[in-house]
Amino acid sequence: MITTLQQHVVQEQMRISDSPNELQWLFSGLALATKMIQAQVRRAALVNILGSVDEINVQGEIQQKLDVYANETLIECFSLRESIGIIASEENEHPIAVGHTSPNAQYAIVFDPLDGSSNIDVAVTIGTTFSIFRRPEGDKGDEPLQWVLQPGRKQIAAGYVVYGSSTVLVYSIGNGVHGFTLDPSLGSFILTHENIRMPERGAYYSINEAYCHDFPEVCNRFIEKLKTGALGRKYSLRFVGSMVADFHRTLLRGGIFLYPSTTSFPNGRLRLLYEANPIAFLAEQAGGRATDGKRNISDVEPKDLHERTPLFVGGKFEMAEFERCLRAEI
Ligand code: AFP
């Protein structure tokens, strides 16, 4: 018997609340938007949606046509869900208030509509990330930003969708990590990876080594250990340049993904709220770990919607060895 994403969300939510439909309706918006996005991604060159628009986003990056399409599609689908009060996106400087003063508005959703934009035009795997928070207690509707400036530990659900050889949605609602593959013949996300556990030990490391001259020395020493077999085996390198794709492999095959701070990005390159937080939530739920080199990503108190962070995420063994290196550094 197949299990669809909708069925699974209802079952999962019945475990934690007496109104299982709120999140189910929210996830139906996510499923609809990501199905529309994947349809455009798969036909991008055929529907003239490759290339950029002459706009620079809040990150200082040239926006791709698919970035804009994905962003608008997600905002539109989520705006139709009255349980969502605040929407925040990598592409928008400020949070978007969509009825956050209404008592029905219970959630905030933060997302990167298309992670890995540099890979869009070359048909390499890209993705969408999302992170869901509950309305802050005592909220009077006058501070929209506070709905999203919550530590990762407060996420009630998070996940991503990869648009690769197949379209796979991976999410957690705090009870393990589950993967759903889009069946184009049914138009439904079907449960294919139930209760994913990150292997304690892997065979791959993932980092953009082109920047190794700019990394903290301790990171280069750790990479050397991975390469030379000092940790008991020689690791192989994989780096797609789309964090969701590199994390998806790490989640299923184990190993470690590292994006340290660099001289150009002294606070890290990846964004805390819509890149590191959802990934950290999933990693912890799957038995792995995620840190910024000093503390768990999930314990970081965000101060800005688009703040950046170093990210180190992986299986138990590799993370323990990495932290042993960090401690040796002190
Ligand atoms: P965009 O989503 O803005 O394209 O950035 C992708 C990303 O944040 C992350 O997915 C990659 O791991 C990282 O940037 C790749 O950046 P470099 O190519 O500079 O290493």
Short mmCIF file of C-alpha atoms and ligand atoms in Angstrom, two decimals:
data_model
loop_
_atom_site.label_atom_id
_atom_site.label_comp_id
_atom_site.label_asym_id
_atom_site.label_seq_id
_atom_site.Cartn_x
_atom_site.Cartn_y
_atom_site.Cartn_z
CA MET A 1 0.00 0.00 0.00
CA ILE A 2 1.51 3.38 -0.94
CA THR A 3 1.65 6.30 1.51
CA THR A 4 1.37 9.82 0.17
CA LEU A 5 2.97 12.89 1.76
CA GLN A 6 -0.46 14.20 2.78
CA GLN A 7 -1.39 10.95 4.58
CA HIS A 8 2.01 10.88 6.31
CA VAL A 9 1.78 14.51 7.53
CA VAL A 10 -1.67 13.85 9.03
CA GLN A 11 -0.42 10.70 10.81
CA GLU A 12 2.66 12.55 12.05
CA GLN A 13 0.72 15.57 13.25
CA MET A 14 -1.93 13.50 15.04
CA ARG A 15 0.93 12.49 17.30
CA ILE A 16 1.52 16.08 18.42
CA SER A 17 -1.71 18.04 18.13
CA ASP A 18 -5.43 17.80 18.19
CA SER A 19 -5.83 19.64 14.87
CA PRO A 20 -3.99 17.53 12.33
CA ASN A 21 -5.24 19.52 9.35
CA GLU A 22 -3.31 22.75 9.93
CA LEU A 23 0.07 21.36 8.90
CA GLN A 24 -1.47 19.04 6.32
CA TRP A 25 -2.97 22.06 4.54
CA LEU A 26 0.36 23.90 4.83
CA PHE A 27 2.25 20.91 3.37
CA SER A 28 -0.26 20.68 0.53
CA GLY A 29 0.84 24.21 -0.40
CA LEU A 30 4.48 23.15 -0.30
CA ALA A 31 3.76 20.04 -2.40
CA LEU A 32 1.82 22.05 -5.01
CA ALA A 33 4.50 24.75 -5.30
CA THR A 34 7.41 22.29 -5.57
CA LYS A 35 5.58 20.21 -8.17
CA MET A 36 5.10 23.39 -10.23
CA ILE A 37 8.80 24.30 -9.74
CA GLN A 38 10.07 20.85 -10.72
CA ALA A 39 7.91 20.96 -13.88
CA GLN A 40 9.64 24.21 -14.90
CA VAL A 41 13.09 22.93 -13.92
CA ARG A 42 12.67 19.80 -16.05
CA ARG A 43 11.62 21.85 -19.13
CA ALA A 44 13.66 24.99 -18.40
CA ALA A 45 15.28 25.40 -21.84
CA LEU A 46 11.97 24.51 -23.56
CA VAL A 47 9.98 27.17 -21.73
CA ASN A 48 12.64 29.88 -21.93
CA ILE A 49 13.18 30.08 -18.19
CA LEU A 50 16.95 29.70 -18.22
CA GLY A 51 19.22 32.67 -17.61
CA SER A 52 18.94 35.68 -15.34
CA VAL A 53 16.69 38.67 -14.84
CA ASP A 54 18.50 42.00 -14.47
CA GLU A 55 17.81 42.11 -10.74
CA ILE A 56 20.22 41.81 -7.80
CA ASN A 57 18.73 40.18 -4.70
CA VAL A 58 19.35 41.05 -1.04
CA GLN A 59 22.36 38.65 -1.12
CA GLY A 60 23.97 40.75 -3.83
CA GLU A 61 23.46 37.89 -6.32
CA ILE A 62 22.04 38.22 -9.84
CA GLN A 63 18.59 36.63 -9.72
CA GLN A 64 17.93 33.75 -12.11
CA LYS A 65 14.56 33.54 -13.87
CA LEU A 66 13.88 30.26 -12.02
CA ASP A 67 14.78 31.89 -8.69
CA VAL A 68 12.03 34.44 -9.32
CA TYR A 69 9.54 31.84 -10.57
CA ALA A 70 10.19 29.53 -7.61
CA ASN A 71 9.97 32.41 -5.12
CA GLU A 72 6.71 33.79 -6.51
CA THR A 73 5.16 30.29 -6.74
CA LEU A 74 5.99 29.42 -3.11
CA ILE A 75 4.78 32.81 -1.83
CA GLU A 76 1.52 32.46 -3.78
CA CYS A 77 0.81 28.91 -2.59
CA PHE A 78 1.63 29.72 1.05
CA SER A 79 -0.37 32.99 1.00
CA LEU A 80 -3.50 30.88 0.37
CA ARG A 81 -2.95 29.02 3.66
CA GLU A 82 -4.57 31.00 6.49
CA SER A 83 -2.55 29.08 9.10
CA ILE A 84 0.58 30.87 7.78
CA GLY A 85 1.08 34.36 9.21
CA ILE A 86 4.62 35.16 8.07
CA ILE A 87 6.61 34.14 4.98
CA ALA A 88 10.36 34.78 4.68
CA SER A 89 12.55 34.00 1.67
CA GLU A 90 16.21 34.14 0.66
CA GLU A 91 15.04 36.35 -2.24
CA ASN A 92 13.14 38.94 -0.13
CA GLU A 93 14.92 41.45 2.13
CA HIS A 94 12.09 41.52 4.67
CA PRO A 95 9.54 38.99 5.96
CA ILE A 96 6.15 39.07 4.20
CA ALA A 97 3.17 39.43 6.54
CA VAL A 98 0.20 37.41 5.26
CA GLY A 99 -2.51 37.77 7.89
CA HIS A 100 -0.24 37.40 10.95
CA THR A 101 -2.71 39.43 13.03
CA SER A 102 -5.44 36.81 12.47
CA PRO A 103 -5.92 34.27 15.28
CA ASN A 104 -5.86 31.53 12.62
CA ALA A 105 -2.27 32.40 11.73
CA GLN A 106 -0.18 29.88 13.65
CA TYR A 107 2.97 29.39 11.60
CA ALA A 108 5.89 31.16 9.94
CA ILE A 109 7.67 29.55 6.99
CA VAL A 110 11.20 30.43 5.88
CA PHE A 111 12.66 29.08 2.64
CA ASP A 112 15.38 29.24 0.00
CA PRO A 113 13.23 28.91 -3.13
CA LEU A 114 16.10 27.58 -5.26
CA ASP A 115 19.32 26.52 -3.61
CA GLY A 116 22.26 26.14 -5.98
CA SER A 117 21.26 28.78 -8.52
CA SER A 118 24.67 28.57 -10.20
CA ASN A 119 23.70 25.04 -11.30
CA ILE A 120 20.32 25.88 -12.85
CA ASP A 121 21.47 26.55 -16.42
CA VAL A 122 23.72 23.47 -16.51
CA ALA A 123 21.01 20.98 -15.45
CA VAL A 124 22.81 20.03 -12.21
CA THR A 125 20.75 19.17 -9.11
CA ILE A 126 19.20 22.13 -7.29
CA GLY A 127 16.63 22.30 -4.52
CA THR A 128 14.23 24.15 -2.25
CA THR A 129 14.71 24.29 1.53
CA PHE A 130 12.06 25.11 4.14
CA SER A 131 11.80 25.67 7.89
CA ILE A 132 8.56 26.06 9.87
CA PHE A 133 8.15 27.82 13.22
CA ARG A 134 5.11 28.28 15.46
CA ARG A 135 3.86 31.78 16.18
CA PRO A 136 5.88 33.16 19.14
CA GLU A 137 4.05 32.92 22.45
CA GLY A 138 2.38 36.17 23.47
CA ASP A 139 2.77 37.56 19.95
CA LYS A 140 0.46 40.61 19.45
CA GLY A 141 1.02 40.78 15.69
CA ASP A 142 3.30 43.84 15.91
CA GLU A 143 6.71 42.15 15.40
CA PRO A 144 6.65 39.99 12.23
CA LEU A 145 10.43 39.48 12.33
CA GLN A 146 10.21 37.73 15.71
CA TRP A 147 8.21 34.92 14.08
CA VAL A 148 11.31 33.89 12.15
CA LEU A 149 14.20 35.01 14.40
CA GLN A 150 13.85 31.83 16.50
CA PRO A 151 16.66 29.32 17.19
CA GLY A 152 16.64 26.19 15.02
CA ARG A 153 15.70 24.12 18.06
CA LYS A 154 12.25 25.78 17.90
CA GLN A 155 11.51 24.52 14.36
CA ILE A 156 8.36 22.37 14.39
CA ALA A 157 9.14 20.99 10.93
CA ALA A 158 11.81 21.40 8.25
CA GLY A 159 13.02 19.84 5.05
CA TYR A 160 13.98 20.25 1.44
CA VAL A 161 13.10 19.13 -2.06
CA VAL A 162 15.86 18.06 -4.46
CA TYR A 163 15.26 18.44 -8.20
CA GLY A 164 17.72 15.81 -9.41
CA SER A 165 17.51 12.52 -11.31
CA SER A 166 14.21 12.30 -9.48
CA THR A 167 12.35 14.84 -7.35
CA VAL A 168 12.60 13.88 -3.69
CA LEU A 169 11.05 15.71 -0.72
CA VAL A 170 12.68 15.02 2.65
CA TYR A 171 11.13 16.32 5.84
CA SER A 172 10.86 15.91 9.59
CA ILE A 173 8.24 17.01 12.04
CA GLY A 174 10.36 15.99 14.98
CA ASN A 175 9.74 12.26 14.69
CA GLY A 176 12.47 10.98 12.39
CA VAL A 177 13.29 11.91 8.81
CA HIS A 178 11.24 10.64 5.88
CA GLY A 179 11.70 10.87 2.09
CA PHE A 180 9.05 11.00 -0.63
CA THR A 181 9.69 10.58 -4.35
CA LEU A 182 7.44 12.43 -6.79
CA ASP A 183 5.67 9.89 -9.00
CA PRO A 184 5.05 11.85 -12.22
CA SER A 185 2.39 9.33 -13.31
CA LEU A 186 0.35 10.03 -10.15
CA GLY A 187 1.51 13.60 -9.53
CA SER A 188 1.99 12.62 -5.88
CA PHE A 189 4.90 12.47 -3.45
CA ILE A 190 5.07 8.80 -2.38
CA LEU A 191 6.88 7.54 0.75
CA THR A 192 10.09 5.82 -0.46
CA HIS A 193 12.58 6.49 2.36
CA GLU A 194 10.92 5.91 5.76
CA ASN A 195 12.81 6.83 8.92
CA ILE A 196 16.15 7.70 7.31
CA ARG A 197 19.17 7.15 9.60
CA MET A 198 22.42 8.89 8.67
CA PRO A 199 25.18 6.22 8.57
CA GLU A 200 27.43 6.68 11.63
CA ARG A 201 30.43 6.50 9.30
CA GLY A 202 30.66 7.36 5.59
CA ALA A 203 33.11 7.44 2.71
CA TYR A 204 32.68 10.97 1.33
CA TYR A 205 33.56 14.47 2.38
CA SER A 206 32.04 17.51 0.68
CA ILE A 207 33.66 20.95 0.62
CA ASN A 208 34.63 23.55 -2.00
CA GLU A 209 38.37 22.95 -1.76
CA ALA A 210 39.03 25.79 -4.18
CA TYR A 211 38.84 28.04 -1.12
CA CYS A 212 41.18 25.95 1.07
CA HIS A 213 43.72 28.82 1.23
CA ASP A 214 41.03 30.90 2.91
CA PHE A 215 39.82 28.25 5.37
CA PRO A 216 40.83 28.17 9.07
CA GLU A 217 43.93 25.95 9.31
CA VAL A 218 42.18 23.41 11.54
CA CYS A 219 39.76 22.65 8.66
CA ASN A 220 42.63 21.96 6.26
CA ARG A 221 44.26 19.67 8.85
CA PHE A 222 40.98 17.76 9.19
CA ILE A 223 40.63 17.47 5.40
CA GLU A 224 44.15 16.08 5.26
CA LYS A 225 43.14 13.34 7.75
CA LEU A 226 40.11 12.49 5.54
CA LYS A 227 42.31 12.26 2.45
CA THR A 228 45.26 10.34 3.87
CA GLY A 229 43.37 7.55 5.64
CA ALA A 230 44.35 8.87 9.08
CA LEU A 231 40.75 8.22 10.17
CA GLY A 232 40.99 4.57 9.13
CA ARG A 233 39.98 4.98 5.48
CA LYS A 234 40.63 7.33 2.59
CA TYR A 235 37.53 9.47 1.94
CA SER A 236 36.50 10.54 -1.56
CA LEU A 237 35.48 14.10 -2.40
CA ARG A 238 32.06 15.08 -3.74
CA PHE A 239 30.94 18.74 -4.16
CA VAL A 240 27.94 19.67 -6.33
CA GLY A 241 27.73 23.33 -5.30
CA SER A 242 24.08 22.95 -4.27
CA MET A 243 24.03 22.47 -0.49
CA VAL A 244 20.75 20.47 -0.66
CA ALA A 245 22.28 17.98 -3.11
CA ASP A 246 25.50 17.66 -1.10
CA PHE A 247 23.53 17.23 2.14
CA HIS A 248 21.07 14.72 0.58
CA ARG A 249 24.04 12.49 -0.32
CA THR A 250 25.52 12.93 3.17
CA LEU A 251 22.16 12.06 4.77
CA LEU A 252 21.83 8.83 2.77
CA ARG A 253 25.48 7.78 2.45
CA GLY A 254 27.08 9.40 5.51
CA GLY A 255 30.33 11.34 5.66
CA ILE A 256 30.61 15.09 6.26
CA PHE A 257 29.69 18.37 4.53
CA LEU A 258 31.80 21.35 5.47
CA TYR A 259 31.41 25.03 4.61
CA PRO A 260 33.86 26.88 6.86
CA SER A 261 34.26 30.63 7.13
CA THR A 262 36.56 32.14 4.50
CA THR A 263 38.32 35.49 4.15
CA SER A 264 35.51 36.66 1.79
CA PHE A 265 32.83 35.28 4.16
CA PRO A 266 34.33 35.60 7.70
CA ASN A 267 30.95 34.63 9.24
CA GLY A 268 30.46 31.77 6.78
CA ARG A 269 28.83 31.70 3.34
CA LEU A 270 25.66 29.74 4.01
CA ARG A 271 22.57 31.39 5.49
CA LEU A 272 21.50 30.30 8.99
CA LEU A 273 17.70 30.51 8.76
CA TYR A 274 16.98 28.84 5.43
CA GLU A 275 20.09 26.77 4.71
CA ALA A 276 21.80 25.68 7.97
CA ASN A 277 18.75 25.44 10.29
CA PRO A 278 16.60 23.03 8.22
CA ILE A 279 19.65 20.87 7.43
CA ALA A 280 20.69 20.76 11.10
CA PHE A 281 17.15 19.80 12.19
CA LEU A 282 17.14 16.88 9.74
CA ALA A 283 20.69 15.78 10.58
CA GLU A 284 19.90 15.60 14.31
CA GLN A 285 16.63 13.77 13.66
CA ALA A 286 18.58 11.24 11.54
CA GLY A 287 21.27 10.61 14.18
CA GLY A 288 23.89 13.02 12.79
CA ARG A 289 25.11 16.40 14.02
CA ALA A 290 25.50 19.99 12.76
CA THR A 291 27.67 22.74 14.26
CA ASP A 292 29.14 26.11 13.34
CA GLY A 293 32.47 24.96 14.79
CA LYS A 294 31.63 26.28 18.25
CA ARG A 295 28.05 25.19 19.06
CA ASN A 296 25.11 23.25 17.65
CA ILE A 297 23.53 25.15 14.77
CA SER A 298 20.14 24.53 16.43
CA ASP A 299 21.22 26.54 19.50
CA VAL A 300 22.21 29.67 17.56
CA GLU A 301 19.96 32.67 18.39
CA PRO A 302 19.48 34.44 15.03
CA LYS A 303 19.75 38.24 14.92
CA ASP A 304 19.13 38.85 11.23
CA LEU A 305 16.93 37.19 8.60
CA HIS A 306 19.83 36.73 6.17
CA GLU A 307 22.68 36.14 8.64
CA ARG A 308 25.37 33.70 7.56
CA THR A 309 27.12 30.91 9.46
CA PRO A 310 29.87 28.32 9.02
CA LEU A 311 28.30 24.84 8.68
CA PHE A 312 29.75 21.43 9.51
CA VAL A 313 27.21 18.59 9.27
CA GLY A 314 27.65 14.85 9.10
CA GLY A 315 27.54 11.44 10.71
CA LYS A 316 28.47 10.68 14.33
CA PHE A 317 32.02 9.43 13.57
CA GLU A 318 33.15 12.24 11.24
CA MET A 319 31.64 14.98 13.44
CA ALA A 320 33.32 13.51 16.54
CA GLU A 321 36.68 13.41 14.71
CA PHE A 322 36.20 16.98 13.46
CA GLU A 323 35.45 18.21 16.98
CA ARG A 324 38.48 16.33 18.29
CA CYS A 325 40.54 18.40 15.80
CA LEU A 326 38.86 21.61 16.98
CA ARG A 327 39.56 20.78 20.65
CA ALA A 328 43.21 19.93 19.81
CA GLU A 329 43.36 23.41 18.31
CA ILE A 330 42.46 25.13 21.59
P1 AFP B 1 22.60 29.94 -4.02
O1 AFP B 1 21.45 29.22 -3.54
O2 AFP B 1 22.59 31.39 -3.71
O3 AFP B 1 22.90 29.61 -5.42
O4 AFP B 1 23.91 29.43 -3.26
C1 AFP B 1 24.19 28.10 -3.19
C2 AFP B 1 25.00 27.91 -1.92
O5 AFP B 1 24.55 28.71 -0.91
C3 AFP B 1 25.00 26.46 -1.45
O6 AFP B 1 23.96 25.72 -1.95
C4 AFP B 1 26.32 25.92 -1.94
O7 AFP B 1 26.85 24.95 -1.08
C5 AFP B 1 27.22 27.16 -1.99
O8 AFP B 1 26.36 28.26 -2.18
C6 AFP B 1 28.16 27.06 -3.16
O9 AFP B 1 28.92 28.23 -3.19
P2 AFP B 1 30.40 28.17 -3.82
O10 AFP B 1 30.22 27.68 -5.21
O11 AFP B 1 30.89 29.56 -3.73
O12 AFP B 1 31.17 27.24 -2.98
#
